């Protein structure tokens, strides 16, 4: 059981908007620590998608956005495309120089 | 462009020590502002942070693995390494090395990953 809780799966049709939640606690997200999001396409290594709650690395489309409130964070994907089908992971600092990931969410584009 | 590449045996016997090396190219491991990390992913499962090292040698480990993990750095070769002792089948996973940016602490560059199977 992961420290950060994500829905196992979400789905949406092309062009739609989907959101993926990441729920933590007062020990991690709620303590004010940043949340980062990673996208893992099938058979590949994870790729940084969002850092510092809301920031996109260079090259990441603005269809991807992140937010954070209290003990939770969310990743939103608008204008859903077939190439967005992947696993998505959130992560956060958990204190004592340790890090935790969410269990991952599989996005299916219908 | 920074690149990371894992290397090491793909098969390890139970009770033995798993040893992997990550070679960094396109950037110096001694440039400040980064931790050098190991993460693993069990087959069909999520990501698990193992630990990280600063170029000075300071290390931080996942408490659940701390008793079996050692991460070291070889600045002359621009490499850092992972040793996991007393392995069991539960340590079978894809192992990734990655660069962690300070102070944001996001992982901005990842290796392609290497599958390590623990089996006799």
Short mmCIF file of C-alpha atoms in Angstrom, two decimals:
data_model
loop_
_atom_site.label_atom_id
_atom_site.label_comp_id
_atom_site.label_asym_id
_atom_site.label_seq_id
_atom_site.Cartn_x
_atom_site.Cartn_y
_atom_site.Cartn_z
CA UNK A 1 0.00 0.00 0.00
CA UNK A 2 1.51 3.29 -1.15
CA UNK A 3 1.83 6.29 1.15
CA UNK A 4 0.32 8.48 -1.58
CA UNK A 5 -3.04 7.27 -2.88
CA UNK A 6 -3.95 7.45 -6.55
CA UNK A 7 -6.92 5.92 -8.40
CA UNK A 8 -5.78 2.72 -10.14
CA UNK A 9 -7.25 3.80 -13.43
CA UNK A 10 -8.95 6.64 -15.27
CA UNK A 11 -10.17 6.88 -18.81
CA UNK A 12 -11.42 9.43 -21.30
CA UNK A 13 -12.19 9.91 -24.94
CA UNK A 14 -9.91 11.85 -27.27
CA UNK A 15 -10.29 15.58 -26.74
CA UNK A 16 -11.74 15.22 -23.26
CA UNK A 17 -10.31 16.36 -19.95
CA UNK A 18 -9.26 13.95 -17.22
CA UNK A 19 -7.86 14.46 -13.76
CA UNK A 20 -5.77 12.17 -11.58
CA UNK A 21 -5.74 12.71 -7.86
CA UNK A 22 -2.93 12.09 -5.40
CA UNK A 23 -3.89 12.00 -1.74
CA UNK A 24 -1.29 12.16 0.99
CA UNK A 25 -1.19 13.23 4.61
CA UNK A 26 0.12 15.89 6.95
CA UNK A 27 3.46 14.06 6.88
CA UNK A 28 4.08 14.66 3.23
CA UNK A 29 1.90 16.75 0.91
CA UNK A 30 0.09 18.39 3.80
CA UNK A 31 3.39 19.41 5.39
CA UNK A 32 3.93 21.75 2.49
CA UNK A 33 6.24 19.57 0.45
CA UNK A 34 6.12 19.80 -3.31
CA UNK A 35 4.44 17.20 -5.49
CA UNK A 36 5.95 15.98 -8.73
CA UNK A 37 4.29 13.97 -11.48
CA UNK A 38 5.82 11.41 -13.83
CA UNK A 39 4.52 9.83 -17.00
CA UNK A 40 5.55 6.29 -17.86
CA UNK A 41 4.76 5.15 -21.38
CA UNK A 42 4.57 1.38 -21.88
CA UNK A 43 7.98 -0.26 -21.69
CA UNK A 44 9.87 2.95 -20.98
CA UNK A 45 11.37 4.77 -18.02
CA UNK A 46 9.33 7.38 -16.20
CA UNK A 47 9.55 10.94 -17.49
CA UNK A 48 9.18 14.09 -15.43
CA UNK A 49 5.86 15.72 -16.31
CA UNK A 50 5.20 18.29 -13.58
CA UNK A 51 7.56 19.50 -10.86
CA UNK A 52 7.01 21.73 -7.87
CA UNK A 53 3.24 21.17 -7.96
CA UNK A 54 2.54 23.25 -11.07
CA UNK A 55 5.63 23.60 -13.24
CA UNK A 56 6.15 21.94 -16.61
CA UNK A 57 9.65 21.03 -17.83
CA UNK A 58 10.59 22.28 -21.25
CA UNK A 59 8.92 20.23 -23.94
CA UNK A 60 5.90 19.14 -21.92
CA UNK A 61 2.71 20.37 -23.61
CA UNK A 62 0.55 22.85 -21.74
CA UNK A 63 -2.28 20.32 -21.94
CA UNK A 64 -0.75 18.97 -18.75
CA UNK A 65 -1.19 20.93 -15.55
CA UNK A 66 -0.79 20.30 -11.85
CA UNK A 67 -2.33 21.69 -8.71
CA UNK A 68 -2.10 21.14 -4.99
CA UNK A 69 -4.36 21.85 -2.06
CA UNK A 70 -4.02 20.72 1.51
CA UNK A 71 -3.03 17.06 1.64
CA UNK A 72 -3.83 16.38 -2.03
CA UNK A 73 -2.62 17.18 -5.50
CA UNK A 74 -4.07 16.70 -8.96
CA UNK A 75 -2.84 16.26 -12.48
CA UNK A 76 -5.13 17.47 -15.25
CA UNK A 77 -4.85 16.54 -18.89
CA UNK A 78 -6.93 18.46 -21.40
CA UNK A 79 -7.44 17.71 -25.07
CA UNK A 80 -6.73 14.04 -24.43
CA UNK A 81 -4.69 12.31 -27.13
CA UNK A 82 -4.01 8.66 -27.84
CA UNK A 83 -0.33 9.22 -27.06
CA UNK A 84 -1.24 10.20 -23.49
CA UNK A 85 -2.11 6.59 -22.69
CA UNK A 86 0.38 5.74 -19.97
CA UNK A 87 0.87 5.25 -16.26
CA UNK A 88 1.10 8.38 -14.13
CA UNK A 89 2.81 8.64 -10.74
CA UNK A 90 2.88 11.37 -8.14
CA UNK A 91 5.70 11.74 -5.63
CA UNK A 92 6.46 13.84 -2.59
CA UNK A 93 9.02 14.27 0.14
CA UNK A 94 8.13 12.33 3.26
CA UNK A 95 10.56 13.78 5.74
CA UNK A 96 13.82 12.37 7.13
CA UNK A 97 15.43 12.60 3.69
CA UNK A 98 13.04 10.04 2.21
CA UNK A 99 10.68 10.09 -0.72
CA UNK A 100 7.43 8.36 -1.57
CA UNK A 101 5.54 7.64 -4.75
CA UNK A 102 1.87 7.09 -5.39
CA UNK A 103 0.73 3.68 -6.54
CA UNK A 104 0.27 4.92 -10.08
CA UNK A 105 -2.74 5.53 -12.29
CA UNK A 106 -3.27 3.89 -15.65
CA UNK A 107 -4.79 6.29 -18.16
CA UNK A 108 -6.76 4.69 -20.97
CA UNK A 109 -7.74 6.75 -23.98
CA UNK A 110 -10.99 5.30 -25.26
CA UNK B 1 21.95 16.48 -22.59
CA UNK B 2 22.53 14.40 -19.49
CA UNK B 3 22.25 10.65 -19.94
CA UNK B 4 22.27 7.88 -17.36
CA UNK B 5 22.89 4.21 -18.08
CA UNK B 6 22.50 1.32 -15.68
CA UNK B 7 24.72 -1.74 -15.95
CA UNK B 8 25.13 -4.96 -14.04
CA UNK B 9 24.06 -8.60 -13.88
CA UNK B 10 20.50 -9.36 -14.91
CA UNK B 11 20.35 -12.48 -12.76
CA UNK B 12 21.30 -12.78 -9.11
CA UNK B 13 20.97 -15.81 -6.86
CA UNK B 14 18.96 -15.63 -3.64
CA UNK B 15 20.95 -14.51 -0.59
CA UNK B 16 23.60 -12.91 -2.78
CA UNK B 17 24.31 -9.22 -3.33
CA UNK B 18 22.81 -7.29 -6.22
CA UNK B 19 25.28 -4.80 -7.70
CA UNK B 20 24.46 -2.15 -10.27
CA UNK B 21 26.34 0.83 -11.63
CA UNK B 22 24.98 3.98 -13.19
CA UNK B 23 27.21 5.84 -15.62
CA UNK B 24 26.46 9.53 -16.10
CA UNK B 25 27.35 11.26 -19.35
CA UNK B 26 26.74 14.78 -20.62
CA UNK B 27 27.28 16.25 -17.18
CA UNK B 28 29.55 15.95 -14.17
CA UNK B 29 28.44 14.04 -11.13
CA UNK B 30 30.36 16.49 -8.94
CA UNK B 31 28.44 19.51 -10.13
CA UNK B 32 26.51 20.66 -7.09
CA UNK B 33 22.78 20.79 -6.89
CA UNK B 34 21.94 17.18 -7.56
CA UNK B 35 21.36 13.96 -5.73
CA UNK B 36 21.97 10.74 -7.63
CA UNK B 37 19.17 8.29 -7.02
CA UNK B 38 18.09 4.68 -7.35
CA UNK B 39 14.46 3.71 -7.83
CA UNK B 40 12.98 0.30 -8.55
CA UNK B 41 9.77 -1.02 -10.03
CA UNK B 42 8.51 -4.50 -9.31
CA UNK B 43 6.95 -6.23 -12.34
CA UNK B 44 3.59 -4.66 -13.08
CA UNK B 45 3.80 -2.50 -9.96
CA UNK B 46 4.55 1.06 -8.94
CA UNK B 47 7.78 2.92 -8.22
CA UNK B 48 9.78 2.54 -5.03
CA UNK B 49 12.48 4.98 -3.98
CA UNK B 50 15.62 3.14 -2.81
CA UNK B 51 17.95 5.97 -1.89
CA UNK B 52 20.33 8.64 -3.13
CA UNK B 53 23.83 9.97 -2.81
CA UNK B 54 25.45 13.38 -3.08
CA UNK B 55 28.79 13.63 -4.84
CA UNK B 56 30.45 14.23 -1.46
CA UNK B 57 29.33 10.75 -0.41
CA UNK B 58 26.39 11.65 1.82
CA UNK B 59 23.70 9.00 1.48
CA UNK B 60 20.04 8.65 2.35
CA UNK B 61 18.11 5.39 2.15
CA UNK B 62 14.53 4.16 2.19
CA UNK B 63 14.01 3.04 5.80
CA UNK B 64 12.47 -0.24 4.62
CA UNK B 65 15.64 -1.16 2.73
CA UNK B 66 18.25 0.65 4.78
CA UNK B 67 19.74 -2.42 6.43
CA UNK B 68 20.55 -3.99 3.06
CA UNK B 69 21.40 -1.02 0.84
CA UNK B 70 24.66 0.71 0.10
CA UNK B 71 25.00 3.49 -2.47
CA UNK B 72 28.45 4.74 -3.38
CA UNK B 73 29.95 7.20 -5.84
CA UNK B 74 33.08 7.13 -8.01
CA UNK B 75 33.63 10.69 -9.14
CA UNK B 76 36.68 9.76 -11.22
CA UNK B 77 34.48 7.57 -13.42
CA UNK B 78 31.37 9.75 -13.18
CA UNK B 79 29.47 6.77 -11.80
CA UNK B 80 27.44 5.84 -8.78
CA UNK B 81 26.53 2.36 -7.65
CA UNK B 82 23.94 0.35 -5.79
CA UNK B 83 24.49 -2.73 -3.68
CA UNK B 84 21.55 -4.62 -2.20
CA UNK B 85 22.50 -7.53 0.02
CA UNK B 86 20.69 -10.74 0.96
CA UNK B 87 18.34 -10.57 -1.99
CA UNK B 88 15.19 -12.64 -2.35
CA UNK B 89 12.68 -13.09 -5.13
CA UNK B 90 10.91 -10.02 -3.76
CA UNK B 91 13.84 -7.92 -5.01
CA UNK B 92 13.16 -8.87 -8.61
CA UNK B 93 12.45 -5.56 -10.30
CA UNK B 94 13.50 -3.05 -12.91
CA UNK B 95 16.10 -0.81 -11.33
CA UNK B 96 16.42 2.79 -12.48
CA UNK B 97 19.05 5.38 -11.73
CA UNK B 98 18.03 9.02 -11.92
CA UNK B 99 19.17 12.56 -11.20
CA UNK B 100 17.38 14.50 -8.51
CA UNK B 101 17.41 18.28 -8.77
CA UNK B 102 17.92 20.28 -5.60
CA UNK B 103 16.16 21.92 -3.91
CA UNK B 104 13.01 21.02 -5.84
CA UNK B 105 13.89 17.33 -5.54
CA UNK B 106 12.26 16.20 -8.73
CA UNK B 107 13.86 13.47 -10.84
CA UNK B 108 14.61 15.12 -14.16
CA UNK B 109 16.74 12.53 -15.93
CA UNK B 110 16.33 8.77 -15.76
CA UNK B 111 18.23 5.80 -17.06
CA UNK B 112 16.41 3.32 -19.25
CA UNK B 113 16.24 0.82 -16.41
CA UNK B 114 17.61 -2.67 -16.05
CA UNK B 115 15.70 -5.79 -15.06
CA UNK B 116 17.26 -7.78 -12.26
CA UNK B 117 15.82 -11.21 -11.58
CA UNK B 118 16.55 -13.03 -8.34
CA UNK B 119 16.44 -16.74 -8.97
CA UNK B 120 18.53 -19.82 -8.39
#
